[in-house]
Tab-separated table of C-alpha atoms in Angstrom:
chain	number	residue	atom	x	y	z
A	1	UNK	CA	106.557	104.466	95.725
A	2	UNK	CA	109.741	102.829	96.817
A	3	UNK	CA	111.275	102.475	99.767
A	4	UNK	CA	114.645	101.926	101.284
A	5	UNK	CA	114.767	98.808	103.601
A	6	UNK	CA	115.807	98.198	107.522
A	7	UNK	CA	119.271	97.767	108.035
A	8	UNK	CA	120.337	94.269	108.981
A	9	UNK	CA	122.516	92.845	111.621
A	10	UNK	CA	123.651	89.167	111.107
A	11	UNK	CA	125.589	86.427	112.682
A	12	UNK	CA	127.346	84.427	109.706
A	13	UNK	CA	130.238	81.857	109.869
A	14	UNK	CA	131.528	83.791	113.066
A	15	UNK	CA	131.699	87.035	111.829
A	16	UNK	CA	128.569	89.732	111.299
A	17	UNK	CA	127.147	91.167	108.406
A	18	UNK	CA	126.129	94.415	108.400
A	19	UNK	CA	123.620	95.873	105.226
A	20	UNK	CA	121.251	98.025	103.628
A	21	UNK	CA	118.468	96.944	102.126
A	22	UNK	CA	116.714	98.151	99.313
A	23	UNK	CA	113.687	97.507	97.092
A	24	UNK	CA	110.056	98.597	95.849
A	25	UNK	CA	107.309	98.635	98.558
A	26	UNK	CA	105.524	95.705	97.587
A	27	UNK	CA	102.092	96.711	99.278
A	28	UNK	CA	100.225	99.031	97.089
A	29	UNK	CA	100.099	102.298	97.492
A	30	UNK	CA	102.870	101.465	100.103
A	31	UNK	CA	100.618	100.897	102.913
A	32	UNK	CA	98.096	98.459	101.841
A	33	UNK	CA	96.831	96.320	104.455
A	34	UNK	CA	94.832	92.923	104.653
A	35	UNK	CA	91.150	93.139	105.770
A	36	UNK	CA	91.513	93.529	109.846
A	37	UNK	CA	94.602	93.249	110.248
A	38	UNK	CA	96.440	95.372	113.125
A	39	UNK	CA	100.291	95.291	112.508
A	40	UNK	CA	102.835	96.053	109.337
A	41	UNK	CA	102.853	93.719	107.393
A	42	UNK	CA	106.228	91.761	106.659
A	43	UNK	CA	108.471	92.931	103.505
A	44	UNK	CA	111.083	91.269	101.596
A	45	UNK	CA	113.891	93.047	100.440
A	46	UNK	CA	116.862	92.562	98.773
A	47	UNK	CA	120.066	93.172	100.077
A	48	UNK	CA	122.521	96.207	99.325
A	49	UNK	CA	125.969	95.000	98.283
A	50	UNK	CA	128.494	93.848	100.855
A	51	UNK	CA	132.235	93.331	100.351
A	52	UNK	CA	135.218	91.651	101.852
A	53	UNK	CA	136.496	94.003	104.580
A	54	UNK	CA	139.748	95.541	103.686
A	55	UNK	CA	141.815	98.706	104.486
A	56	UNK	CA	139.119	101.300	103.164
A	57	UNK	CA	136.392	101.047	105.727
A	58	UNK	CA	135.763	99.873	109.706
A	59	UNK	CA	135.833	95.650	110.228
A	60	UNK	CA	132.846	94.272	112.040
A	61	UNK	CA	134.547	92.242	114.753
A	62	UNK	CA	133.030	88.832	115.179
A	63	UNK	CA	129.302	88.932	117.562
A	64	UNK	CA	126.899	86.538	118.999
A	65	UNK	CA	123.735	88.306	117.439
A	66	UNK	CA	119.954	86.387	116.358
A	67	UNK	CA	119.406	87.548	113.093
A	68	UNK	CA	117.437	90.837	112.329
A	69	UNK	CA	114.946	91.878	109.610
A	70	UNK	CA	116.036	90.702	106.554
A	71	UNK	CA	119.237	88.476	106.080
A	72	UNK	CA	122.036	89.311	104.012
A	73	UNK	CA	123.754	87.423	100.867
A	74	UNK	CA	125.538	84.093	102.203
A	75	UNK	CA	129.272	85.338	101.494
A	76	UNK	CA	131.508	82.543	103.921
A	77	UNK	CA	133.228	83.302	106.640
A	78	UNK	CA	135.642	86.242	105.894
A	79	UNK	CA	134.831	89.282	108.543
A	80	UNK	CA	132.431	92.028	106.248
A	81	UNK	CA	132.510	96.140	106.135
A	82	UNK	CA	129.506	97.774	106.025
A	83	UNK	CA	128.933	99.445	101.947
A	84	UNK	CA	127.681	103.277	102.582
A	85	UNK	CA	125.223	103.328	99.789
A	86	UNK	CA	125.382	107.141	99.988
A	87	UNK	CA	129.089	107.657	99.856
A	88	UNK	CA	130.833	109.656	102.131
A	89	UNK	CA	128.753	111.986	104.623
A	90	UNK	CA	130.980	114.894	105.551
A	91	UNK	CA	133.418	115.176	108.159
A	92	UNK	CA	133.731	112.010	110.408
A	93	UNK	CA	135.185	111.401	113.921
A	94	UNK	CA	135.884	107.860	115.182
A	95	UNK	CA	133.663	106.833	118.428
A	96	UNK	CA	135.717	104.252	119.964
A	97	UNK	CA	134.273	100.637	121.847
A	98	UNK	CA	130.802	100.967	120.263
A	99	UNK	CA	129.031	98.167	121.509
A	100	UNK	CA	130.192	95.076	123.221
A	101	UNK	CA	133.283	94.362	121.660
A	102	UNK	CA	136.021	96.783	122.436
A	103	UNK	CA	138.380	98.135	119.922
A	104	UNK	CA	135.592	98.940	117.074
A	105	UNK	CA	135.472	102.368	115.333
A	106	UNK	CA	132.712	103.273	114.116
A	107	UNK	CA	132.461	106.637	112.100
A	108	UNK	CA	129.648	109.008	113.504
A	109	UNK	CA	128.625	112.351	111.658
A	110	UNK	CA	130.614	115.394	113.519
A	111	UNK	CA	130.399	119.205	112.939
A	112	UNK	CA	126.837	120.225	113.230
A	113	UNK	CA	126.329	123.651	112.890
A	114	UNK	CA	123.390	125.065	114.396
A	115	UNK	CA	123.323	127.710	111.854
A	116	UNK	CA	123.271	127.689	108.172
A	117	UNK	CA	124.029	124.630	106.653
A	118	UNK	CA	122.535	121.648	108.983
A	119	UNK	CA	122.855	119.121	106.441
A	120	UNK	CA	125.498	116.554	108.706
A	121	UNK	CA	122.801	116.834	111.860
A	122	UNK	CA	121.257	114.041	111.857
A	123	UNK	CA	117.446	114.560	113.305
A	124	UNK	CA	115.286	111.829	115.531
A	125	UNK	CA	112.289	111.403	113.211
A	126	UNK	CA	114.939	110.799	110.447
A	127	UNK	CA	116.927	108.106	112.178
A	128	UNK	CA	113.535	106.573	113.161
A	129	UNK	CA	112.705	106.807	109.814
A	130	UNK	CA	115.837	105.040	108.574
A	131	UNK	CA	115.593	102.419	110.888
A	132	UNK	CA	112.455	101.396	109.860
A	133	UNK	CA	113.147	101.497	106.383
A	134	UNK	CA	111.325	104.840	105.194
A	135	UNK	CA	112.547	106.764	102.981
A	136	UNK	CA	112.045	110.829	104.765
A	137	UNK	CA	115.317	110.602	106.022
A	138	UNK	CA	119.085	111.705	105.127
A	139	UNK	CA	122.917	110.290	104.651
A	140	UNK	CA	123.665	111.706	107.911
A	141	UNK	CA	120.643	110.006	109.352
A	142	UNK	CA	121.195	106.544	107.574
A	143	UNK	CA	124.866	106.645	109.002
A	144	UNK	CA	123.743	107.354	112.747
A	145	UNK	CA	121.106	104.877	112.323
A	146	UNK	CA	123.931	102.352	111.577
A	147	UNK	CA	126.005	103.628	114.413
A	148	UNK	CA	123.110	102.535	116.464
A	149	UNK	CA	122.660	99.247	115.197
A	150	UNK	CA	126.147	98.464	115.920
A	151	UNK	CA	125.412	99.464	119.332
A	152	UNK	CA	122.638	97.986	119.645
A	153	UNK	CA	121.623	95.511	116.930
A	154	UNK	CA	118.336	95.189	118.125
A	155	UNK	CA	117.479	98.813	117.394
A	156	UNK	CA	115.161	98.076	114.232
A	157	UNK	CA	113.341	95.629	115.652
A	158	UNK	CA	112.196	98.006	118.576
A	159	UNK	CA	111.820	100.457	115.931
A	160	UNK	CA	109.473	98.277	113.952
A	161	UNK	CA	107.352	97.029	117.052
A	162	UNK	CA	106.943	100.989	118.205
A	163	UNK	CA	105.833	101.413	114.912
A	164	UNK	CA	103.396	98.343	114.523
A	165	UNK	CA	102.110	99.196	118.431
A	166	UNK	CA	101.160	103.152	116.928
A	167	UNK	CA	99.379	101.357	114.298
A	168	UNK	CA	96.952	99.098	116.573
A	169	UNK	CA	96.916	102.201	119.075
A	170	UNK	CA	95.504	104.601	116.422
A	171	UNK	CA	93.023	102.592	114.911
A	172	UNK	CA	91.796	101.972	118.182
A	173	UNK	CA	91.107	105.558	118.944
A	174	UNK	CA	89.337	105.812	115.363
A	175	UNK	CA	87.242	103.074	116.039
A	176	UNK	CA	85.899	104.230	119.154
A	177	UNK	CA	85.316	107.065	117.527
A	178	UNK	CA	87.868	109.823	118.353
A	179	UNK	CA	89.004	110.849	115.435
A	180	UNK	CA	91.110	114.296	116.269
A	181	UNK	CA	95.190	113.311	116.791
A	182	UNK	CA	97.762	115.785	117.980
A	183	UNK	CA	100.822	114.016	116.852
A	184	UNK	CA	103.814	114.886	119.083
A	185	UNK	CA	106.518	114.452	116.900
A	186	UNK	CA	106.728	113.739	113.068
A	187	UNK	CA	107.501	110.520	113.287
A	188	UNK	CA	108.749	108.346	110.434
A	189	UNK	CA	106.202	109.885	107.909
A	190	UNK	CA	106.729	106.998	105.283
A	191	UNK	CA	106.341	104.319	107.191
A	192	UNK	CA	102.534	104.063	108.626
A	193	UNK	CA	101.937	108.210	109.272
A	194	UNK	CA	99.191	108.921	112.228
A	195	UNK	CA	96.901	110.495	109.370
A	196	UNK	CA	97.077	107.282	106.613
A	197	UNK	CA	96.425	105.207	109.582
A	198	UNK	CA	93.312	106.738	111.421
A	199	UNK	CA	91.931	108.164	107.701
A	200	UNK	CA	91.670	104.414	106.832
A	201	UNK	CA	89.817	103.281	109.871
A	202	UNK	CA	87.826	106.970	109.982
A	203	UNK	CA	88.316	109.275	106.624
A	204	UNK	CA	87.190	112.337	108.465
A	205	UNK	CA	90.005	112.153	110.741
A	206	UNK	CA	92.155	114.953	111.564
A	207	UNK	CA	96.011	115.357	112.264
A	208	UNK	CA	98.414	117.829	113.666
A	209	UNK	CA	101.836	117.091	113.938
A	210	UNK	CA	103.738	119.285	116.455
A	211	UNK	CA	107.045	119.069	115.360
A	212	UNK	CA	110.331	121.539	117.124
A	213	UNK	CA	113.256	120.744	114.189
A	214	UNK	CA	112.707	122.903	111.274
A	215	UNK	CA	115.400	120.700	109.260
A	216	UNK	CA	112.338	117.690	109.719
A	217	UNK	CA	110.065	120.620	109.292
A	218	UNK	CA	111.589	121.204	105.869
A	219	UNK	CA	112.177	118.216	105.033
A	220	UNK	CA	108.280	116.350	105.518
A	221	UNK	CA	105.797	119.510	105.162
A	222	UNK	CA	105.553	118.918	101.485
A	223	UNK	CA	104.430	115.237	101.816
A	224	UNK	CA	101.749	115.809	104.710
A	225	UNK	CA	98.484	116.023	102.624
A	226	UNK	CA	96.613	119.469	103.429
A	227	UNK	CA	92.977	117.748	103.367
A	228	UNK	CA	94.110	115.428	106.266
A	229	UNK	CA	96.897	116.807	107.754
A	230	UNK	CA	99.096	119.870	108.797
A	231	UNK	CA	102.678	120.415	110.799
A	232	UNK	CA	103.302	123.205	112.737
A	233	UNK	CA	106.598	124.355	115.076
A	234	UNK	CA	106.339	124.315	118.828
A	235	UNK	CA	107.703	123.040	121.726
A	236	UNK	CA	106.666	119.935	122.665
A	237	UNK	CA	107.221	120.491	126.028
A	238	UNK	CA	104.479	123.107	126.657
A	239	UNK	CA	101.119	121.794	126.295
A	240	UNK	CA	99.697	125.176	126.899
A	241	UNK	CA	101.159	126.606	123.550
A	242	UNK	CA	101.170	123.688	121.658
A	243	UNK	CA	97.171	123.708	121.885
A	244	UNK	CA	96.987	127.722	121.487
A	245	UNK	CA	98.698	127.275	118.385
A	246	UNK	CA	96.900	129.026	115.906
A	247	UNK	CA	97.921	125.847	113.376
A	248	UNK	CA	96.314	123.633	116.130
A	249	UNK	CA	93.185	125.649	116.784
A	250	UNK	CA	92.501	125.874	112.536
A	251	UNK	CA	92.629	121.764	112.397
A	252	UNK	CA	91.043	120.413	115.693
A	253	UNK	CA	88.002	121.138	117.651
A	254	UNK	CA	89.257	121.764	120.854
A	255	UNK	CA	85.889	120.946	122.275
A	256	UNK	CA	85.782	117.282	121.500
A	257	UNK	CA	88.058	114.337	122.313
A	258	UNK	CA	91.503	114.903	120.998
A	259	UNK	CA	93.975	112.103	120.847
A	260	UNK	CA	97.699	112.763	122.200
A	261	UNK	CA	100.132	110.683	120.155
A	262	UNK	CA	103.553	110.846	122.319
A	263	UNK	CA	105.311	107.895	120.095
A	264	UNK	CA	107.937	108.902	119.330
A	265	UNK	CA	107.988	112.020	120.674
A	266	UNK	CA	107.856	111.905	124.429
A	267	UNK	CA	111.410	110.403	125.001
A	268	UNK	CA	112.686	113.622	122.771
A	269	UNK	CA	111.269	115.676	126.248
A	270	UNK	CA	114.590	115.163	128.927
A	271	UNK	CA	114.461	114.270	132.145
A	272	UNK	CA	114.989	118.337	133.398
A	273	UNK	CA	111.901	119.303	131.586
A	274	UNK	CA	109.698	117.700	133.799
A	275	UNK	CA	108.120	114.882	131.465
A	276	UNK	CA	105.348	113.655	133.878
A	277	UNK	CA	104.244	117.761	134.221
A	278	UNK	CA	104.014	117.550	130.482
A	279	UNK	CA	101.744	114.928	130.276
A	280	UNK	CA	99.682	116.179	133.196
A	281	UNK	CA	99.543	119.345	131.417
A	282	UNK	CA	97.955	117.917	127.785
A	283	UNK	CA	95.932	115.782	130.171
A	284	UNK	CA	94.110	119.428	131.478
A	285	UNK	CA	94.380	120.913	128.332
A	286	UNK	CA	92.412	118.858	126.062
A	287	UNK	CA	88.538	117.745	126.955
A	288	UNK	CA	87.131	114.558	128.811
A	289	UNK	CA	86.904	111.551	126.790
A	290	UNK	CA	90.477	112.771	125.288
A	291	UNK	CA	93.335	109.758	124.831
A	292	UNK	CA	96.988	109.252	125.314
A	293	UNK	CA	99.282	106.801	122.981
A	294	UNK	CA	102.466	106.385	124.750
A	295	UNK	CA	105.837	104.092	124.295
A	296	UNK	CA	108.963	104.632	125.853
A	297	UNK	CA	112.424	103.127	125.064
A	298	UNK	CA	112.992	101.801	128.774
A	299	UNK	CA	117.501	101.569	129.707
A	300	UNK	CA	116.584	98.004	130.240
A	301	UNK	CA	119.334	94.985	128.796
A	302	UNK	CA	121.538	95.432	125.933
A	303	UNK	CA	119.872	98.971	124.922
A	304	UNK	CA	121.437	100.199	127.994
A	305	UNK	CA	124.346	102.109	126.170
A	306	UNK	CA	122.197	104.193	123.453
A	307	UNK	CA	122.107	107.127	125.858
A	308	UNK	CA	125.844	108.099	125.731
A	309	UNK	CA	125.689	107.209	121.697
A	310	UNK	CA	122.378	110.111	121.038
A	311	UNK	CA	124.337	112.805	123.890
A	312	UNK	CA	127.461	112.056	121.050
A	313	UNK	CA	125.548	113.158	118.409
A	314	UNK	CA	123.459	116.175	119.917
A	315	UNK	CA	119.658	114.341	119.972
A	316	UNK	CA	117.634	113.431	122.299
A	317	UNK	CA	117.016	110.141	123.080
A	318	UNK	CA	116.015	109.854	126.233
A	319	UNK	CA	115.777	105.978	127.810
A	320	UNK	CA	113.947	106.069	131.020
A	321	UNK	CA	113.553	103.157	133.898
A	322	UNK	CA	110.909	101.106	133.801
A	323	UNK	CA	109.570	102.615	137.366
A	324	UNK	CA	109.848	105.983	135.710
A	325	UNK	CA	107.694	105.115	132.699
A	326	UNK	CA	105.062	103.613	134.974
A	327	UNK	CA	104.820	107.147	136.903
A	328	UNK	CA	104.749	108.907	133.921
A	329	UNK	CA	101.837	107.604	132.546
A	330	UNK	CA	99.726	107.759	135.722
A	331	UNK	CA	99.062	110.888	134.759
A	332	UNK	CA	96.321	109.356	132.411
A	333	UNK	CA	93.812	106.479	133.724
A	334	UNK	CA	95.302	103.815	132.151
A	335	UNK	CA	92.852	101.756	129.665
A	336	UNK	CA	92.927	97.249	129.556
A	337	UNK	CA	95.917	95.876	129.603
A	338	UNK	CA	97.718	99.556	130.879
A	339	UNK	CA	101.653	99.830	130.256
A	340	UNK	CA	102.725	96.565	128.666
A	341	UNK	CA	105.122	95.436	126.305
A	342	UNK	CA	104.595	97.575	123.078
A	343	UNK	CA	104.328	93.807	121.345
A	344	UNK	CA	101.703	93.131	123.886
A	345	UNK	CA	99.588	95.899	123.741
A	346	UNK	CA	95.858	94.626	122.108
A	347	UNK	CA	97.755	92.087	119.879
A	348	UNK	CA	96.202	89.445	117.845
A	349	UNK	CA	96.382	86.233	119.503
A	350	UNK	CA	97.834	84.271	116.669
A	351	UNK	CA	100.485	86.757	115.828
A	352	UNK	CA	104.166	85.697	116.322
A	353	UNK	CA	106.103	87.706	118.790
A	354	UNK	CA	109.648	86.959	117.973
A	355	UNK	CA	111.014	89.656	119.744
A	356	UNK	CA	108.794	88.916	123.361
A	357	UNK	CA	110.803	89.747	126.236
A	358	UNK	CA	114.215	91.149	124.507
A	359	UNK	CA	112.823	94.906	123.533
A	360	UNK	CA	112.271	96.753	126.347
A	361	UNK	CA	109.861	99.038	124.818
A	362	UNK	CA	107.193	99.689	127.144
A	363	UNK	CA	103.277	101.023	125.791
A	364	UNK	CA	99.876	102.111	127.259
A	365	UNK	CA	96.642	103.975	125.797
A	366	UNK	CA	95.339	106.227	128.861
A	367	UNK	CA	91.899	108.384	128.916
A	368	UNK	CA	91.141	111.505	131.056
């Protein structure tokens, strides 16, 4: 299998490179894993082709930015423009004074049609996708993705510690011996999917992802293998149907422990949908000794401009305060350490934390 890599923001000479990066999986099978160990493991990739900026694309003003992911070619000083290693994605419209420095244009899919052709929507599992460096996603995703990073360069770093938390999170459940996961959310499917991850740990598990887009729909049924997995379409946002789903009720015993994955998809819920009901109500609706994952995005720092960006675009998205996040999952009794920092959450002791205190993404495993 190969896989396209995380897009890279880096501080060069002055001025910031901006990449691709592509190159074979070099785990086998693509998800291969040392004995015991909890998180992804590190990949090397190299680096899609980068240019001198000129007349034919956006110039990424100079930034003050750590490195991210994987670093680009050395190539001096001269200012860089991102290489779309897609070509051009339909119609584009400029969104003007994306990030911190004022003036930059950055072009951002327009024209969604809610009917017919939706191929320049870009969804949320496939810009979570492309930020990690998966490969179930789109052009139109790919280029959003990048409109994030510019916005917020570290955007696949939070992406990647979300993802590494989900992994640590699911195995735990398997281990203990719940084994039934109700996926809210597709996810990014090639990078670590809910059923590879608890099937390794427990190979009788059993997924469901609940999943509203049809274009992800579409896009990720064929991959999700029928022994382990299935996808069906429902709201996310009513627990009620969700678990009357016939597609639900054919997978998982609804008499034993199910596990409720909202990562990612709890921040898709907004605000005027009543997020802590819809917790509460998968809490009733599934039996005792059930489990919550949860992660949240929290409008903390630097990642404090992302809403306006996703509302753009037509996605949710939702960032949520920190005090918001902690009421939300009080609807579950929290299990040791509670809501931490995703990179916090039952992580081994020696492992580096590089990104410790500058993602606000915010975890917790909860029980009913």
């Amino acid at each position: 299998m190969t896989s396209t890599g995380p897009m890279v923001a880096r501080r060069h000479g002055g001025s910031m490179q901006i990449s691709a990066a592509f190159g074979p999986d070099p785990r086998p099978g693509g998800n291969a894993r040392g004995p015991g160990d909890s998180s992804v493991l590190a990949r090397s990739w190299p680096s899609a082709p980068l240019e001198p900026a000129d007349s034919r694309g956006p110039t990424v003003p100079r930034e003050s930015l750590e490195p991210l992911g994987v670093a680009s070619p050395t190539t001096g000083s001269s200012p860089l423009r991102w290489v779309e290693p897609f070509g051009p994605v339909g119609p584009l419209r400029p969104v003007q004074q994306v990030g911190p420095s004022a003036g930059l244009t950055i072009p951002v899919p327009t024209g969604f049609r809610p009917q017919g052709d939706q191929s320049e929507r870009p969804t949320s599992a496939g810009v979570y996708d492309a930020l990690l460096g998966g490969t179930a996603h789109r052009r139109v995703d790919r280029r959003f993705a990048l409109a994030i990073l510019l916005e917020w360069p570290d955007a696949p770093a939070a992406a990647r510690v979300t993802s590494e938390f989900l992994v640590r999170a699911v195995r735990f459940a398997a281990r203990n011996g719940v084994n039934q996961f109700l996926a809210l959310g597709a996810g990014a499917r090639t990078i670590d999917p809910v059923h590879e991850i608890a099937c390794a740990v427990a190979p009788e598990s059993q997924t469901v992802y609940v999943e509203p887009d049809p274009l992800v729909i579409a896009r990720v049924l064929p991959d999700v293998p029928t022994d382990q997995a299935t996808m069906v379409r429902a709201d996310l946002a009513r627990p009620d149907e969700v678990l009357r789903h016939p597609g639900v009720r054919a997978r998982l015993d609804l008499t034993r422990p199910i596990v409720v994955v909202a990562v990612p998809g709890l921040p898709q819920v907004a605000d005027d949908r009543d997020p802590r009901e819809v917790l509460r109500g998968y809490r009733e609706a599934t039996p005792r000794g059930s489990l919550l994952i949860f992660s949240q995005l929290c409008d903390e720092g630097s990642a404090r401009g992302l809403r306006g960006l996703f509302e753009q675009a037509g996605l949710p998205g939702t960032q949520r305060p920190h005090a918001q996040t902690v009421d939300l999952v009080s609807t579950w009794d929290p299990i040791e350490p509670g809501l931490v920092p995703a990179e916090e959450w039952h992580a081994p002791d020696e492992r580096p934390r590089p990104h410790f205190g500058r993602i606000p993404v915010y975890a917790s495993v909860g029980w009913r």
